C-alpha cells in the first residue's frame, strides 16, 4: 500500500511537472511567434503594431542610453524605413501562462520618423511579457547596444 501511494504521488508530481513544462513550451512558442510577427508587420506598415503594450503601460530602457521611459498602452513608433530582424530568441516562463521574459538580438537598420537613420543597429533585447485577455503584452523592455552596433538617438517619448 505504501508503495502504491508512493508511485501515485510520483506520477502526480511528474504529471504536474509535465503539464507545467507543456505550458512553458506553449508560452515560448506564442511569444517567439509574436516577436517575429511584430517585426514583419513593422517592416510592411512602418509602424510598430498597436496593442502590444500592457494595459498598465510599459517601463523601458531604450538603446539610446537615456533614463527609464514610461510608455502608455497606446504608445506607438513610426518609421521612414525599418529593416530589423529578431535573432536567437529565448523565452523563460516566470509564471506559466501569465508572465515570461524574452531575450534576443535585434539587428538591421531603420529610420524613426523625425529622427536620424541608424545604419547598423545591433542590440540585445529583454522584454517582460504578461498575458492579458489571452494575448502577450510588453510590460518592460530593455535594449542595449552590442559593441560595434549602434543604439537609437531618441532619448524620450512624447506620447
mmCIF file of C-alpha atoms in Angstrom:
data_model
loop_
_atom_site.group_PDB
_atom_site.id
_atom_site.type_symbol
_atom_site.label_atom_id
_atom_site.label_comp_id
_atom_site.label_asym_id
_atom_site.label_seq_id
_atom_site.Cartn_x
_atom_site.Cartn_y
_atom_site.Cartn_z
ATOM 1 C CA UNK A 1 0.000 0.000 0.000
ATOM 2 C CA UNK A 2 2.843 2.419 0.849
ATOM 3 C CA UNK A 3 4.466 1.513 -2.456
ATOM 4 C CA UNK A 4 1.240 2.220 -4.370
ATOM 5 C CA UNK A 5 0.841 5.561 -2.591
ATOM 6 C CA UNK A 6 4.446 6.480 -3.379
ATOM 7 C CA UNK A 7 4.005 5.575 -7.042
ATOM 8 C CA UNK A 8 0.756 7.586 -7.263
ATOM 9 C CA UNK A 9 2.414 10.619 -5.659
ATOM 10 C CA UNK A 10 5.388 10.353 -8.008
ATOM 11 C CA UNK A 11 3.080 10.124 -11.034
ATOM 12 C CA UNK A 12 1.064 13.111 -9.820
ATOM 13 C CA UNK A 13 4.212 15.193 -9.381
ATOM 14 C CA UNK A 14 5.580 14.075 -12.745
ATOM 15 C CA UNK A 15 2.252 14.834 -14.424
ATOM 16 C CA UNK A 16 2.153 18.277 -12.861
ATOM 17 C CA UNK A 17 5.741 18.984 -13.974
ATOM 18 C CA UNK A 18 4.930 17.758 -17.484
ATOM 19 C CA UNK A 19 1.852 19.998 -17.655
ATOM 20 C CA UNK A 20 3.911 22.969 -16.470
ATOM 21 C CA UNK A 21 6.662 22.154 -18.995
ATOM 22 C CA UNK A 22 3.970 21.974 -21.681
ATOM 23 C CA UNK A 23 2.630 25.412 -20.697
ATOM 24 C CA UNK A 24 6.155 26.871 -20.659
ATOM 25 C CA UNK A 25 6.775 25.489 -24.168
ATOM 26 C CA UNK A 26 3.443 26.944 -25.325
ATOM 27 C CA UNK A 27 4.347 30.327 -23.811
ATOM 28 C CA UNK A 28 7.690 30.284 -25.633
ATOM 29 C CA UNK A 29 6.090 29.368 -28.972
ATOM 30 C CA UNK A 30 3.455 32.107 -28.646
ATOM 31 C CA UNK A 31 5.929 34.813 -27.647
ATOM 32 C CA UNK A 32 8.509 33.904 -30.311
ATOM 33 C CA UNK A 33 5.785 33.915 -32.972
ATOM 34 C CA UNK A 34 4.540 37.303 -31.727
ATOM 35 C CA UNK A 35 8.023 38.884 -31.781
ATOM 36 C CA UNK A 36 8.600 37.668 -35.350
ATOM 37 C CA UNK A 37 5.113 38.720 -36.474
ATOM 38 C CA UNK A 38 5.531 42.203 -34.942
ATOM 39 C CA UNK A 39 8.835 42.632 -36.785
ATOM 40 C CA UNK A 40 7.308 41.576 -40.116
ATOM 41 C CA UNK A 41 4.247 43.806 -39.615
ATOM 42 C CA UNK A 42 6.510 46.758 -38.803
ATOM 43 C CA UNK A 43 8.566 46.157 -41.970
ATOM 44 C CA UNK A 44 5.359 46.318 -44.038
ATOM 45 C CA UNK A 45 3.459 49.133 -42.311
ATOM 46 C CA UNK A 46 6.397 51.201 -40.956
ATOM 47 C CA UNK A 47 4.521 51.368 -37.643
ATOM 48 C CA UNK A 48 5.050 49.268 -34.565
ATOM 49 C CA UNK A 49 1.819 47.246 -34.192
ATOM 50 C CA UNK A 50 -0.566 48.768 -31.660
ATOM 51 C CA UNK A 51 -1.981 46.713 -28.819
ATOM 52 C CA UNK A 52 1.380 45.179 -27.929
ATOM 53 C CA UNK A 53 1.885 47.085 -24.669
ATOM 54 C CA UNK A 54 0.319 46.123 -21.343
ATOM 55 C CA UNK A 55 -2.863 47.926 -20.309
ATOM 56 C CA UNK A 56 -0.740 49.217 -17.411
ATOM 57 C CA UNK A 57 1.852 50.639 -19.820
ATOM 58 C CA UNK A 58 5.490 49.693 -20.102
ATOM 59 C CA UNK A 59 8.682 50.880 -18.453
ATOM 60 C CA UNK A 60 11.540 50.799 -20.957
ATOM 61 C CA UNK A 61 15.265 51.372 -21.119
ATOM 62 C CA UNK A 62 15.997 52.349 -24.705
ATOM 63 C CA UNK A 63 19.246 51.705 -26.525
ATOM 64 C CA UNK A 64 19.966 55.434 -26.577
ATOM 65 C CA UNK A 65 21.255 55.099 -23.035
ATOM 66 C CA UNK A 66 18.695 57.514 -21.648
ATOM 67 C CA UNK A 67 16.723 57.224 -18.459
ATOM 68 C CA UNK A 68 13.759 54.930 -17.843
ATOM 69 C CA UNK A 69 10.922 55.773 -20.221
ATOM 70 C CA UNK A 70 7.291 55.249 -19.198
ATOM 71 C CA UNK A 71 5.106 54.325 -22.169
ATOM 72 C CA UNK A 72 1.333 54.463 -22.230
ATOM 73 C CA UNK A 73 -0.595 51.422 -23.504
ATOM 74 C CA UNK A 74 -1.339 53.180 -26.806
ATOM 75 C CA UNK A 75 2.214 54.391 -27.499
ATOM 76 C CA UNK A 76 3.414 53.528 -30.993
ATOM 77 C CA UNK A 77 6.528 54.058 -33.078
ATOM 78 C CA UNK A 78 6.562 55.238 -36.711
ATOM 79 C CA UNK A 79 9.397 54.776 -39.177
ATOM 80 C CA UNK A 80 10.522 56.093 -42.543
ATOM 81 C CA UNK A 81 12.378 52.806 -43.036
ATOM 82 C CA UNK A 82 12.563 49.604 -40.977
ATOM 83 C CA UNK A 83 14.651 46.519 -41.622
ATOM 84 C CA UNK A 84 15.274 44.931 -38.214
ATOM 85 C CA UNK A 85 15.280 41.202 -37.588
ATOM 86 C CA UNK A 86 14.996 39.486 -34.197
ATOM 87 C CA UNK A 87 17.547 36.684 -33.769
ATOM 88 C CA UNK A 88 18.263 33.900 -31.265
ATOM 89 C CA UNK A 89 15.052 34.395 -29.291
ATOM 90 C CA UNK A 90 14.955 32.654 -25.909
ATOM 91 C CA UNK A 91 11.887 32.712 -23.669
ATOM 92 C CA UNK A 92 11.850 31.932 -19.968
ATOM 93 C CA UNK A 93 8.426 31.405 -18.433
ATOM 94 C CA UNK A 94 8.247 33.039 -14.997
ATOM 95 C CA UNK A 95 4.657 32.141 -14.155
ATOM 96 C CA UNK A 96 3.455 29.680 -16.792
ATOM 97 C CA UNK A 97 0.606 31.125 -18.840
ATOM 98 C CA UNK A 98 0.901 34.515 -17.097
ATOM 99 C CA UNK A 99 4.395 36.042 -17.238
ATOM 100 C CA UNK A 100 7.580 35.410 -19.200
ATOM 101 C CA UNK A 101 10.819 37.063 -20.293
ATOM 102 C CA UNK A 102 12.118 37.032 -23.860
ATOM 103 C CA UNK A 103 15.795 37.706 -24.586
ATOM 104 C CA UNK A 104 17.091 38.132 -28.118
ATOM 105 C CA UNK A 105 19.133 40.245 -30.515
ATOM 106 C CA UNK A 106 17.699 42.790 -32.940
ATOM 107 C CA UNK A 107 19.847 43.584 -35.956
ATOM 108 C CA UNK A 108 19.488 45.664 -39.083
ATOM 109 C CA UNK A 109 18.804 49.277 -39.956
ATOM 110 C CA UNK A 110 15.928 51.684 -39.505
ATOM 111 C CA UNK A 111 14.984 55.332 -39.519
ATOM 112 C CA UNK A 112 12.425 56.509 -36.988
ATOM 113 C CA UNK A 113 10.211 59.324 -38.284
ATOM 114 C CA UNK A 114 11.748 62.692 -37.313
ATOM 115 C CA UNK A 115 14.996 61.038 -36.150
ATOM 116 C CA UNK A 116 18.345 60.099 -37.613
ATOM 117 C CA UNK A 117 18.799 56.835 -39.502
ATOM 118 C CA UNK A 118 20.613 54.032 -37.689
ATOM 119 C CA UNK A 119 22.588 52.126 -40.341
ATOM 120 C CA UNK A 120 23.825 49.235 -38.206
ATOM 121 C CA UNK A 121 21.551 48.624 -35.246
ATOM 122 C CA UNK A 122 22.787 45.679 -33.215
ATOM 123 C CA UNK A 123 21.113 45.398 -29.871
ATOM 124 C CA UNK A 124 20.417 42.996 -27.003
ATOM 125 C CA UNK A 125 16.739 42.982 -26.080
ATOM 126 C CA UNK A 126 14.959 41.753 -22.955
ATOM 127 C CA UNK A 127 11.176 42.047 -22.749
ATOM 128 C CA UNK A 128 8.972 41.116 -19.805
ATOM 129 C CA UNK A 129 5.630 39.877 -21.131
ATOM 130 C CA UNK A 130 2.363 39.482 -19.225
ATOM 131 C CA UNK A 131 -0.706 37.726 -20.536
ATOM 132 C CA UNK A 132 -3.759 39.990 -20.702
ATOM 133 C CA UNK A 133 -7.067 38.918 -22.227
ATOM 134 C CA UNK A 134 -5.417 35.936 -23.933
ATOM 135 C CA UNK A 135 -2.553 37.918 -25.545
ATOM 136 C CA UNK A 136 1.046 38.540 -24.528
ATOM 137 C CA UNK A 137 1.756 42.222 -23.809
ATOM 138 C CA UNK A 138 5.052 44.014 -23.108
ATOM 139 C CA UNK A 139 5.305 45.314 -19.526
ATOM 140 C CA UNK A 140 9.013 46.200 -19.502
ATOM 141 C CA UNK A 141 11.756 46.275 -22.146
ATOM 142 C CA UNK A 142 15.483 46.824 -22.017
ATOM 143 C CA UNK A 143 17.553 47.479 -25.142
ATOM 144 C CA UNK A 144 21.346 47.696 -25.003
ATOM 145 C CA UNK A 145 23.686 48.046 -27.989
ATOM 146 C CA UNK A 146 26.208 45.302 -28.689
ATOM 147 C CA UNK A 147 29.759 46.548 -29.255
ATOM 148 C CA UNK A 148 30.060 47.500 -32.911
ATOM 149 C CA UNK A 149 26.343 48.243 -33.178
ATOM 150 C CA UNK A 150 24.504 51.488 -32.638
ATOM 151 C CA UNK A 151 21.579 52.267 -30.409
ATOM 152 C CA UNK A 152 18.875 54.789 -31.123
ATOM 153 C CA UNK A 153 19.317 58.528 -30.980
ATOM 154 C CA UNK A 154 15.922 59.111 -29.388
ATOM 155 C CA UNK A 155 16.015 59.663 -25.626
ATOM 156 C CA UNK A 156 12.424 60.486 -24.716
ATOM 157 C CA UNK A 157 8.890 59.533 -25.595
ATOM 158 C CA UNK A 158 6.232 62.085 -26.304
ATOM 159 C CA UNK A 159 3.024 60.068 -26.234
#
